[in-house]
């Protein structure tokens, strides 16, 4: 099933414990907000889920398997980690073509995701001249390329104008409505209001709350 499972994840950098004994489940058909201040451990957790960083303890499973054990990762898990990750000299469409090619995905998907994220003809331009919002859209296009059932977005709202924020919120809702598991981080609790179905609140590497939003609102 399309889920993300973290079990007892721990990560230390020198004397800093970035993530301490973190366990949670991200369910299919929901937007799960991953909320906490800068430095709380959100990116570190996402990197461990994506196999980009190895935990000192614990395991992370995507669709029931470790990320590194997935045969065709982009078809199963899509991620926006760092909107600045694309080489500035590269044209956006060429970047996506390269991603598609190296993952055995058809070229037609490249043009589909370019339309889906609203990059349009800008996709022919070099990423170096892109605004942050356009880089976010490009990163999201890359995440959607393999049509994956599991998606992770690290701070996708950062630096976007109100129109971009509305667009991302709508996108997150529609991805969940299609039955996908969506994990999205933010350092601002309010940013995911009206978007997230479930909230994981993290502080200093520890999970402070793990609650459905409906439950939270019923209590408040
Ligand atoms: P968040 O994404 O919530 O802002 P991070 O996961 O980026 O938090 O960081 C959690 C903690 O781990 C912070 O104290 C940060 O400084 C530290 N950290 C993250 N990555 C590294 C790294 N590569 N080397 C050293 N410390 C790191
Ligand atoms: P490069 O080294 O050329 O920058 P990366 O491998 O760092 O390429 O990734 C480039 C783009 O692919 C980034 O936008 C990143 O968000 C996206 N990306 C990286 N890993 C994944 C993944 N597992 N699923 C989907 N998109 C990914």
PDB file of C-alpha atoms and ligand atoms in Angstrom:
ATOM      1  CA  UNK A   1       0.000   0.000   0.000  1.00  0.00           C
ATOM      2  CA  UNK A   2       1.005   3.614  -0.555  1.00  0.00           C
ATOM      3  CA  UNK A   3       2.285   4.591   2.863  1.00  0.00           C
ATOM      4  CA  UNK A   4       5.396   5.939   4.488  1.00  0.00           C
ATOM      5  CA  UNK A   5       6.418   4.348   7.754  1.00  0.00           C
ATOM      6  CA  UNK A   6       9.075   5.655  10.094  1.00  0.00           C
ATOM      7  CA  UNK A   7      10.027   3.383  12.974  1.00  0.00           C
ATOM      8  CA  UNK A   8      12.407   4.573  15.649  1.00  0.00           C
ATOM      9  CA  UNK A   9      14.389   6.841  13.331  1.00  0.00           C
ATOM     10  CA  UNK A  10      17.408   8.503  14.905  1.00  0.00           C
ATOM     11  CA  UNK A  11      20.113  10.691  13.393  1.00  0.00           C
ATOM     12  CA  UNK A  12      23.013  12.443  15.029  1.00  0.00           C
ATOM     13  CA  UNK A  13      25.384  14.994  13.487  1.00  0.00           C
ATOM     14  CA  UNK A  14      28.373  15.259  15.809  1.00  0.00           C
ATOM     15  CA  UNK A  15      26.936  16.230  19.186  1.00  0.00           C
ATOM     16  CA  UNK A  16      23.577  17.343  17.695  1.00  0.00           C
ATOM     17  CA  UNK A  17      20.761  14.807  17.748  1.00  0.00           C
ATOM     18  CA  UNK A  18      18.805  15.994  14.705  1.00  0.00           C
ATOM     19  CA  UNK A  19      16.137  13.272  14.952  1.00  0.00           C
ATOM     20  CA  UNK A  20      15.380  11.281  18.072  1.00  0.00           C
ATOM     21  CA  UNK A  21      13.388   8.037  18.017  1.00  0.00           C
ATOM     22  CA  UNK A  22      10.816   9.177  15.456  1.00  0.00           C
ATOM     23  CA  UNK A  23       7.924   6.876  14.544  1.00  0.00           C
ATOM     24  CA  UNK A  24       4.902   7.734  12.409  1.00  0.00           C
ATOM     25  CA  UNK A  25       2.808   6.597   9.456  1.00  0.00           C
ATOM     26  CA  UNK A  26       1.802   8.661   6.428  1.00  0.00           C
ATOM     27  CA  UNK A  27      -1.418   7.206   4.964  1.00  0.00           C
ATOM     28  CA  UNK A  28      -2.675   6.990   1.434  1.00  0.00           C
ATOM     29  CA  UNK A  29      -5.406   9.455   0.467  1.00  0.00           C
ATOM     30  CA  UNK A  30      -4.270  12.069   2.968  1.00  0.00           C
ATOM     31  CA  UNK A  31      -2.148  15.173   3.097  1.00  0.00           C
ATOM     32  CA  UNK A  32       0.033  14.777   6.170  1.00  0.00           C
ATOM     33  CA  UNK A  33       1.575  18.020   7.382  1.00  0.00           C
ATOM     34  CA  UNK A  34       5.027  17.785   8.944  1.00  0.00           C
ATOM     35  CA  UNK A  35       5.287  20.920  11.016  1.00  0.00           C
ATOM     36  CA  UNK A  36       7.985  22.356  13.256  1.00  0.00           C
ATOM     37  CA  UNK A  37      10.417  25.260  13.541  1.00  0.00           C
ATOM     38  CA  UNK A  38      13.578  25.504  11.442  1.00  0.00           C
ATOM     39  CA  UNK A  39      16.132  22.999  12.676  1.00  0.00           C
ATOM     40  CA  UNK A  40      13.484  20.674  14.158  1.00  0.00           C
ATOM     41  CA  UNK A  41      14.575  17.741  11.980  1.00  0.00           C
ATOM     42  CA  UNK A  42      12.058  17.736   9.112  1.00  0.00           C
ATOM     43  CA  UNK A  43      14.561  17.691   6.237  1.00  0.00           C
ATOM     44  CA  UNK A  44      16.744  15.133   7.979  1.00  0.00           C
ATOM     45  CA  UNK A  45      13.716  12.859   8.367  1.00  0.00           C
ATOM     46  CA  UNK A  46      12.746  13.253   4.713  1.00  0.00           C
ATOM     47  CA  UNK A  47      16.300  12.569   3.599  1.00  0.00           C
ATOM     48  CA  UNK A  48      16.317   9.342   5.609  1.00  0.00           C
ATOM     49  CA  UNK A  49      12.972   8.301   4.080  1.00  0.00           C
ATOM     50  CA  UNK A  50      14.477   8.896   0.621  1.00  0.00           C
ATOM     51  CA  UNK A  51      17.639   6.962   1.414  1.00  0.00           C
ATOM     52  CA  UNK A  52      19.796  10.091   1.016  1.00  0.00           C
ATOM     53  CA  UNK A  53      20.953   9.888   4.613  1.00  0.00           C
ATOM     54  CA  UNK A  54      21.306   6.732   6.677  1.00  0.00           C
ATOM     55  CA  UNK A  55      19.725   6.615  10.130  1.00  0.00           C
ATOM     56  CA  UNK A  56      21.837   5.783  13.182  1.00  0.00           C
ATOM     57  CA  UNK A  57      18.878   3.684  14.348  1.00  0.00           C
ATOM     58  CA  UNK A  58      15.448   2.726  13.096  1.00  0.00           C
ATOM     59  CA  UNK A  59      13.969   2.175   9.656  1.00  0.00           C
ATOM     60  CA  UNK A  60      11.969   4.064   7.066  1.00  0.00           C
ATOM     61  CA  UNK A  61       9.723   2.205   4.628  1.00  0.00           C
ATOM     62  CA  UNK A  62       8.050   3.604   1.517  1.00  0.00           C
ATOM     63  CA  UNK A  63       5.331   1.363   0.109  1.00  0.00           C
ATOM     64  CA  UNK A  64       6.514  -1.302   2.552  1.00  0.00           C
ATOM     65  CA  UNK A  65      10.145  -1.295   1.453  1.00  0.00           C
ATOM     66  CA  UNK A  66      13.307   0.696   2.105  1.00  0.00           C
ATOM     67  CA  UNK A  67      13.750   3.395  -0.574  1.00  0.00           C
ATOM     68  CA  UNK A  68      16.981   1.799  -1.784  1.00  0.00           C
ATOM     69  CA  UNK A  69      15.155  -1.486  -2.413  1.00  0.00           C
ATOM     70  CA  UNK A  70      12.646   0.103  -4.809  1.00  0.00           C
ATOM     71  CA  UNK A  71      13.182  -1.065  -8.362  1.00  0.00           C
ATOM     72  CA  UNK A  72      12.056   2.092 -10.176  1.00  0.00           C
ATOM     73  CA  UNK A  73      12.078   4.755  -7.453  1.00  0.00           C
ATOM     74  CA  UNK A  74      10.557   7.677  -9.386  1.00  0.00           C
ATOM     75  CA  UNK A  75       7.510   5.578 -10.267  1.00  0.00           C
ATOM     76  CA  UNK A  76       6.944   4.921  -6.582  1.00  0.00           C
ATOM     77  CA  UNK A  77       8.140   7.977  -4.711  1.00  0.00           C
ATOM     78  CA  UNK A  78       8.391  11.599  -5.840  1.00  0.00           C
ATOM     79  CA  UNK A  79      10.117  14.307  -3.853  1.00  0.00           C
ATOM     80  CA  UNK A  80      10.731  18.021  -3.785  1.00  0.00           C
ATOM     81  CA  UNK A  81      13.650  18.551  -1.442  1.00  0.00           C
ATOM     82  CA  UNK A  82      15.537  21.603  -2.526  1.00  0.00           C
ATOM     83  CA  UNK A  83      14.152  23.893  -5.213  1.00  0.00           C
ATOM     84  CA  UNK A  84      17.678  25.094  -5.996  1.00  0.00           C
ATOM     85  CA  UNK A  85      18.901  21.599  -6.875  1.00  0.00           C
ATOM     86  CA  UNK A  86      18.822  22.050 -10.664  1.00  0.00           C
ATOM     87  CA  UNK A  87      21.992  23.234 -12.404  1.00  0.00           C
ATOM     88  CA  UNK A  88      21.476  26.915 -13.373  1.00  0.00           C
ATOM     89  CA  UNK A  89      22.802  26.412 -16.896  1.00  0.00           C
ATOM     90  CA  UNK A  90      20.339  23.656 -17.630  1.00  0.00           C
ATOM     91  CA  UNK A  91      17.075  24.249 -19.453  1.00  0.00           C
ATOM     92  CA  UNK A  92      14.143  23.121 -17.330  1.00  0.00           C
ATOM     93  CA  UNK A  93      12.781  20.729 -19.942  1.00  0.00           C
ATOM     94  CA  UNK A  94      16.232  19.203 -20.534  1.00  0.00           C
ATOM     95  CA  UNK A  95      16.538  18.608 -16.798  1.00  0.00           C
ATOM     96  CA  UNK A  96      13.199  16.769 -16.791  1.00  0.00           C
ATOM     97  CA  UNK A  97      14.137  14.858 -19.956  1.00  0.00           C
ATOM     98  CA  UNK A  98      17.311  13.714 -18.252  1.00  0.00           C
ATOM     99  CA  UNK A  99      15.344  12.610 -15.189  1.00  0.00           C
ATOM    100  CA  UNK A 100      12.834  10.760 -17.380  1.00  0.00           C
ATOM    101  CA  UNK A 101      15.574   9.128 -19.428  1.00  0.00           C
ATOM    102  CA  UNK A 102      17.570   7.943 -16.433  1.00  0.00           C
ATOM    103  CA  UNK A 103      14.416   6.447 -14.919  1.00  0.00           C
ATOM    104  CA  UNK A 104      12.982   4.776 -17.991  1.00  0.00           C
ATOM    105  CA  UNK A 105       9.999   7.141 -18.174  1.00  0.00           C
ATOM    106  CA  UNK A 106       8.416   8.158 -21.486  1.00  0.00           C
ATOM    107  CA  UNK A 107       9.189  11.633 -22.906  1.00  0.00           C
ATOM    108  CA  UNK A 108       5.453  12.356 -23.068  1.00  0.00           C
ATOM    109  CA  UNK A 109       5.437  12.521 -19.245  1.00  0.00           C
ATOM    110  CA  UNK A 110       7.869  15.450 -19.402  1.00  0.00           C
ATOM    111  CA  UNK A 111       5.464  17.589 -21.400  1.00  0.00           C
ATOM    112  CA  UNK A 112       2.525  16.456 -19.275  1.00  0.00           C
ATOM    113  CA  UNK A 113       4.162  17.552 -16.009  1.00  0.00           C
ATOM    114  CA  UNK A 114       5.368  20.831 -17.552  1.00  0.00           C
ATOM    115  CA  UNK A 115       1.718  21.606 -18.328  1.00  0.00           C
ATOM    116  CA  UNK A 116       0.526  20.281 -14.978  1.00  0.00           C
ATOM    117  CA  UNK A 117       2.751  22.637 -12.968  1.00  0.00           C
ATOM    118  CA  UNK A 118       2.111  25.592 -15.267  1.00  0.00           C
ATOM    119  CA  UNK A 119       5.678  26.119 -16.456  1.00  0.00           C
ATOM    120  CA  UNK A 120       4.590  26.269 -20.103  1.00  0.00           C
ATOM    121  CA  UNK A 121       7.101  27.830 -22.487  1.00  0.00           C
ATOM    122  CA  UNK A 122       9.382  28.820 -19.573  1.00  0.00           C
ATOM    123  CA  UNK A 123      10.452  25.161 -19.576  1.00  0.00           C
ATOM    124  CA  UNK A 124      12.605  26.003 -22.618  1.00  0.00           C
ATOM    125  CA  UNK A 125      14.607  28.518 -20.568  1.00  0.00           C
ATOM    126  CA  UNK A 126      17.616  27.968 -18.319  1.00  0.00           C
ATOM    127  CA  UNK A 127      16.784  27.264 -14.689  1.00  0.00           C
ATOM    128  CA  UNK A 128      19.360  29.863 -13.563  1.00  0.00           C
ATOM    129  CA  UNK A 129      17.000  32.669 -14.534  1.00  0.00           C
ATOM    130  CA  UNK A 130      14.023  31.181 -12.706  1.00  0.00           C
ATOM    131  CA  UNK A 131      12.306  32.806  -9.746  1.00  0.00           C
ATOM    132  CA  UNK A 132      11.971  30.726  -6.592  1.00  0.00           C
ATOM    133  CA  UNK A 133       8.354  30.032  -7.506  1.00  0.00           C
ATOM    134  CA  UNK A 134       9.367  28.674 -10.903  1.00  0.00           C
ATOM    135  CA  UNK A 135      12.085  26.548  -9.321  1.00  0.00           C
ATOM    136  CA  UNK A 136       9.480  25.153  -6.920  1.00  0.00           C
ATOM    137  CA  UNK A 137       7.245  24.336  -9.886  1.00  0.00           C
ATOM    138  CA  UNK A 138      10.149  22.648 -11.641  1.00  0.00           C
ATOM    139  CA  UNK A 139      11.003  20.613  -8.551  1.00  0.00           C
ATOM    140  CA  UNK A 140       7.357  19.577  -8.250  1.00  0.00           C
ATOM    141  CA  UNK A 141       7.314  18.623 -11.939  1.00  0.00           C
ATOM    142  CA  UNK A 142      10.236  16.297 -11.212  1.00  0.00           C
ATOM    143  CA  UNK A 143       8.409  14.785  -8.269  1.00  0.00           C
ATOM    144  CA  UNK A 144       5.293  14.128 -10.382  1.00  0.00           C
ATOM    145  CA  UNK A 145       7.180  12.748 -13.389  1.00  0.00           C
ATOM    146  CA  UNK A 146       6.874   9.076 -12.474  1.00  0.00           C
ATOM    147  CA  UNK A 147       3.187   9.434 -11.466  1.00  0.00           C
ATOM    148  CA  UNK A 148       4.123   8.040  -8.020  1.00  0.00           C
ATOM    149  CA  UNK A 149       1.613   7.050  -5.321  1.00  0.00           C
ATOM    150  CA  UNK A 150       3.851   8.515  -2.605  1.00  0.00           C
ATOM    151  CA  UNK A 151       5.027  12.136  -2.536  1.00  0.00           C
ATOM    152  CA  UNK A 152       7.234  14.185  -0.215  1.00  0.00           C
ATOM    153  CA  UNK A 153       7.457  17.965  -0.402  1.00  0.00           C
ATOM    154  CA  UNK A 154       9.914  19.842   1.807  1.00  0.00           C
ATOM    155  CA  UNK A 155       8.702  23.426   2.366  1.00  0.00           C
ATOM    156  CA  UNK A 156       7.043  23.766  -1.066  1.00  0.00           C
ATOM    157  CA  UNK A 157       5.312  27.010  -0.085  1.00  0.00           C
ATOM    158  CA  UNK A 158       8.571  28.849   0.713  1.00  0.00           C
ATOM    159  CA  UNK A 159       8.952  32.107  -1.155  1.00  0.00           C
ATOM    160  CA  UNK A 160       5.775  31.745  -3.212  1.00  0.00           C
ATOM    161  CA  UNK A 161       3.311  34.509  -3.962  1.00  0.00           C
ATOM    162  CA  UNK A 162      -0.360  34.084  -2.942  1.00  0.00           C
ATOM    163  CA  UNK A 163      -1.284  32.647  -6.340  1.00  0.00           C
ATOM    164  CA  UNK A 164       1.524  30.079  -6.084  1.00  0.00           C
ATOM    165  CA  UNK A 165       0.460  29.161  -2.563  1.00  0.00           C
ATOM    166  CA  UNK A 166      -3.153  28.622  -3.692  1.00  0.00           C
ATOM    167  CA  UNK A 167      -1.880  26.501  -6.549  1.00  0.00           C
ATOM    168  CA  UNK A 168       0.245  24.268  -4.305  1.00  0.00           C
ATOM    169  CA  UNK A 169      -2.574  23.816  -1.807  1.00  0.00           C
ATOM    170  CA  UNK A 170      -4.930  22.755  -4.601  1.00  0.00           C
ATOM    171  CA  UNK A 171      -2.311  20.398  -6.000  1.00  0.00           C
ATOM    172  CA  UNK A 172      -1.724  18.750  -2.608  1.00  0.00           C
ATOM    173  CA  UNK A 173      -5.483  18.259  -2.140  1.00  0.00           C
ATOM    174  CA  UNK A 174      -5.930  16.738  -5.583  1.00  0.00           C
ATOM    175  CA  UNK A 175      -2.968  14.365  -5.136  1.00  0.00           C
ATOM    176  CA  UNK A 176      -4.507  13.100  -1.888  1.00  0.00           C
ATOM    177  CA  UNK A 177      -7.949  12.846  -3.507  1.00  0.00           C
ATOM    178  CA  UNK A 178      -6.358  10.538  -6.087  1.00  0.00           C
ATOM    179  CA  UNK A 179      -5.415   8.220  -3.207  1.00  0.00           C
ATOM    180  CA  UNK A 180      -1.767   9.173  -2.932  1.00  0.00           C
ATOM    181  CA  UNK A 181       0.155   9.508   0.321  1.00  0.00           C
ATOM    182  CA  UNK A 182       1.435  13.087   0.618  1.00  0.00           C
ATOM    183  CA  UNK A 183       3.908  14.301   3.241  1.00  0.00           C
ATOM    184  CA  UNK A 184       4.491  18.050   3.231  1.00  0.00           C
ATOM    185  CA  UNK A 185       6.676  20.036   5.610  1.00  0.00           C
ATOM    186  CA  UNK A 186       6.370  23.599   6.814  1.00  0.00           C
ATOM    187  CA  UNK A 187       7.909  25.698   9.569  1.00  0.00           C
ATOM    188  CA  UNK A 188       4.583  27.542   9.872  1.00  0.00           C
ATOM    189  CA  UNK A 189       1.614  25.713  11.378  1.00  0.00           C
ATOM    190  CA  UNK A 190      -0.952  27.980   9.706  1.00  0.00           C
ATOM    191  CA  UNK A 191       0.462  27.417   6.251  1.00  0.00           C
ATOM    192  CA  UNK A 192      -1.126  23.959   6.025  1.00  0.00           C
ATOM    193  CA  UNK A 193      -4.432  24.940   7.601  1.00  0.00           C
ATOM    194  CA  UNK A 194      -7.277  23.798   5.403  1.00  0.00           C
ATOM    195  CA  UNK A 195      -4.872  21.589   3.433  1.00  0.00           C
ATOM    196  CA  UNK A 196      -3.582  18.902   5.787  1.00  0.00           C
ATOM    197  CA  UNK A 197      -5.772  15.996   6.956  1.00  0.00           C
ATOM    198  CA  UNK A 198      -3.220  14.874   9.502  1.00  0.00           C
ATOM    199  CA  UNK A 199      -0.512  16.693  11.422  1.00  0.00           C
ATOM    200  CA  UNK A 200       2.859  15.525  12.676  1.00  0.00           C
ATOM    201  CA  UNK A 201       4.367  18.218  14.868  1.00  0.00           C
ATOM    202  CA  UNK A 202       8.108  17.963  15.454  1.00  0.00           C
ATOM    203  CA  UNK A 203      10.317  19.908  17.847  1.00  0.00           C
ATOM    204  CA  UNK A 204      14.023  19.341  18.490  1.00  0.00           C
ATOM    205  CA  UNK A 205      13.916  16.034  16.664  1.00  0.00           C
ATOM    206  CA  UNK A 206      11.021  14.630  18.685  1.00  0.00           C
ATOM    207  CA  UNK A 207       7.399  14.115  17.716  1.00  0.00           C
ATOM    208  CA  UNK A 208       5.221  16.412  19.837  1.00  0.00           C
ATOM    209  CA  UNK A 209       1.870  15.613  18.217  1.00  0.00           C
ATOM    210  CA  UNK A 210       0.527  13.022  15.796  1.00  0.00           C
ATOM    211  CA  UNK A 211      -3.132  13.806  15.208  1.00  0.00           C
ATOM    212  CA  UNK A 212      -5.846  13.974  12.607  1.00  0.00           C
ATOM    213  CA  UNK A 213      -6.910  17.557  11.971  1.00  0.00           C
ATOM    214  CA  UNK A 214     -10.563  16.627  12.546  1.00  0.00           C
ATOM    215  CA  UNK A 215      -9.644  15.364  16.021  1.00  0.00           C
ATOM    216  CA  UNK A 216      -7.622  18.482  16.731  1.00  0.00           C
ATOM    217  CA  UNK A 217     -10.513  20.737  15.728  1.00  0.00           C
ATOM    218  CA  UNK A 218     -12.990  18.699  17.799  1.00  0.00           C
ATOM    219  CA  UNK A 219     -10.809  19.247  20.881  1.00  0.00           C
ATOM    220  CA  UNK A 220     -10.210  22.951  20.263  1.00  0.00           C
TER     221      UNK A 220
HETATM  222  P1  LIG B   1      14.423  21.290   9.521  1.00  0.00           P
HETATM  223  O1  LIG B   1      14.283  20.643   8.188  1.00  0.00           O
HETATM  224  O2  LIG B   1      13.272  21.002  10.438  1.00  0.00           O
HETATM  225  O3  LIG B   1      14.703  22.760   9.434  1.00  0.00           O
HETATM  226  P2  LIG B   1      16.924  19.849   9.657  1.00  0.00           P
HETATM  227  O4  LIG B   1      16.575  18.416   9.509  1.00  0.00           O
HETATM  228  O5  LIG B   1      17.439  20.560   8.469  1.00  0.00           O
HETATM  229  O6  LIG B   1      15.685  20.637  10.270  1.00  0.00           O
HETATM  230  O7  LIG B   1      18.006  20.004  10.801  1.00  0.00           O
HETATM  231  C1  LIG B   1      17.881  19.358  12.074  1.00  0.00           C
HETATM  232  C2  LIG B   1      19.151  19.606  12.888  1.00  0.00           C
HETATM  233  O8  LIG B   1      20.215  18.868  12.297  1.00  0.00           O
HETATM  234  C3  LIG B   1      19.599  21.045  12.934  1.00  0.00           C
HETATM  235  O9  LIG B   1      20.176  21.276  14.198  1.00  0.00           O
HETATM  236  C4  LIG B   1      20.638  21.094  11.845  1.00  0.00           C
HETATM  237  O10 LIG B   1      21.553  22.122  12.086  1.00  0.00           O
HETATM  238  C5  LIG B   1      21.264  19.726  11.921  1.00  0.00           C
HETATM  239  N1  LIG B   1      21.794  19.250  10.619  1.00  0.00           N
HETATM  240  C6  LIG B   1      21.057  18.941   9.543  1.00  0.00           C
HETATM  241  N2  LIG B   1      21.844  18.503   8.544  1.00  0.00           N
HETATM  242  C7  LIG B   1      23.112  18.524   9.007  1.00  0.00           C
HETATM  243  C8  LIG B   1      24.378  18.175   8.464  1.00  0.00           C
HETATM  244  N3  LIG B   1      24.505  17.715   7.222  1.00  0.00           N
HETATM  245  N4  LIG B   1      25.471  18.336   9.250  1.00  0.00           N
HETATM  246  C9  LIG B   1      25.340  18.794  10.507  1.00  0.00           C
HETATM  247  N5  LIG B   1      24.185  19.125  11.082  1.00  0.00           N
HETATM  248  C10 LIG B   1      23.082  18.998  10.353  1.00  0.00           C
HETATM  249  P1  LIG B   2      21.119  16.966  -9.872  1.00  0.00           P
HETATM  250  O1  LIG B   2      22.267  16.341  -9.136  1.00  0.00           O
HETATM  251  O2  LIG B   2      21.280  17.026 -11.323  1.00  0.00           O
HETATM  252  O3  LIG B   2      20.708  18.294  -9.273  1.00  0.00           O
HETATM  253  P2  LIG B   2      19.257  15.427  -8.281  1.00  0.00           P
HETATM  254  O4  LIG B   2      19.349  13.956  -8.296  1.00  0.00           O
HETATM  255  O5  LIG B   2      19.803  16.159  -7.102  1.00  0.00           O
HETATM  256  O6  LIG B   2      19.892  15.990  -9.653  1.00  0.00           O
HETATM  257  O7  LIG B   2      17.737  15.781  -8.409  1.00  0.00           O
HETATM  258  C1  LIG B   2      17.313  16.772  -9.274  1.00  0.00           C
HETATM  259  C2  LIG B   2      15.836  16.966  -9.101  1.00  0.00           C
HETATM  260  O8  LIG B   2      15.207  15.719  -8.934  1.00  0.00           O
HETATM  261  C3  LIG B   2      15.471  17.825  -7.920  1.00  0.00           C
HETATM  262  O9  LIG B   2      14.485  18.744  -8.327  1.00  0.00           O
HETATM  263  C4  LIG B   2      14.918  16.866  -6.908  1.00  0.00           C
HETATM  264  O10 LIG B   2      13.877  17.453  -6.169  1.00  0.00           O
HETATM  265  C5  LIG B   2      14.399  15.751  -7.783  1.00  0.00           C
HETATM  266  N1  LIG B   2      14.516  14.473  -7.117  1.00  0.00           N
HETATM  267  C6  LIG B   2      15.571  13.957  -6.480  1.00  0.00           C
HETATM  268  N2  LIG B   2      15.286  12.771  -5.961  1.00  0.00           N
HETATM  269  C7  LIG B   2      14.009  12.521  -6.293  1.00  0.00           C
HETATM  270  C8  LIG B   2      13.117  11.458  -6.052  1.00  0.00           C
HETATM  271  N3  LIG B   2      13.442  10.400  -5.347  1.00  0.00           N
HETATM  272  N4  LIG B   2      11.881  11.521  -6.559  1.00  0.00           N
HETATM  273  C9  LIG B   2      11.519  12.560  -7.264  1.00  0.00           C
HETATM  274  N5  LIG B   2      12.291  13.625  -7.521  1.00  0.00           N
HETATM  275  C10 LIG B   2      13.529  13.593  -7.040  1.00  0.00           C
END
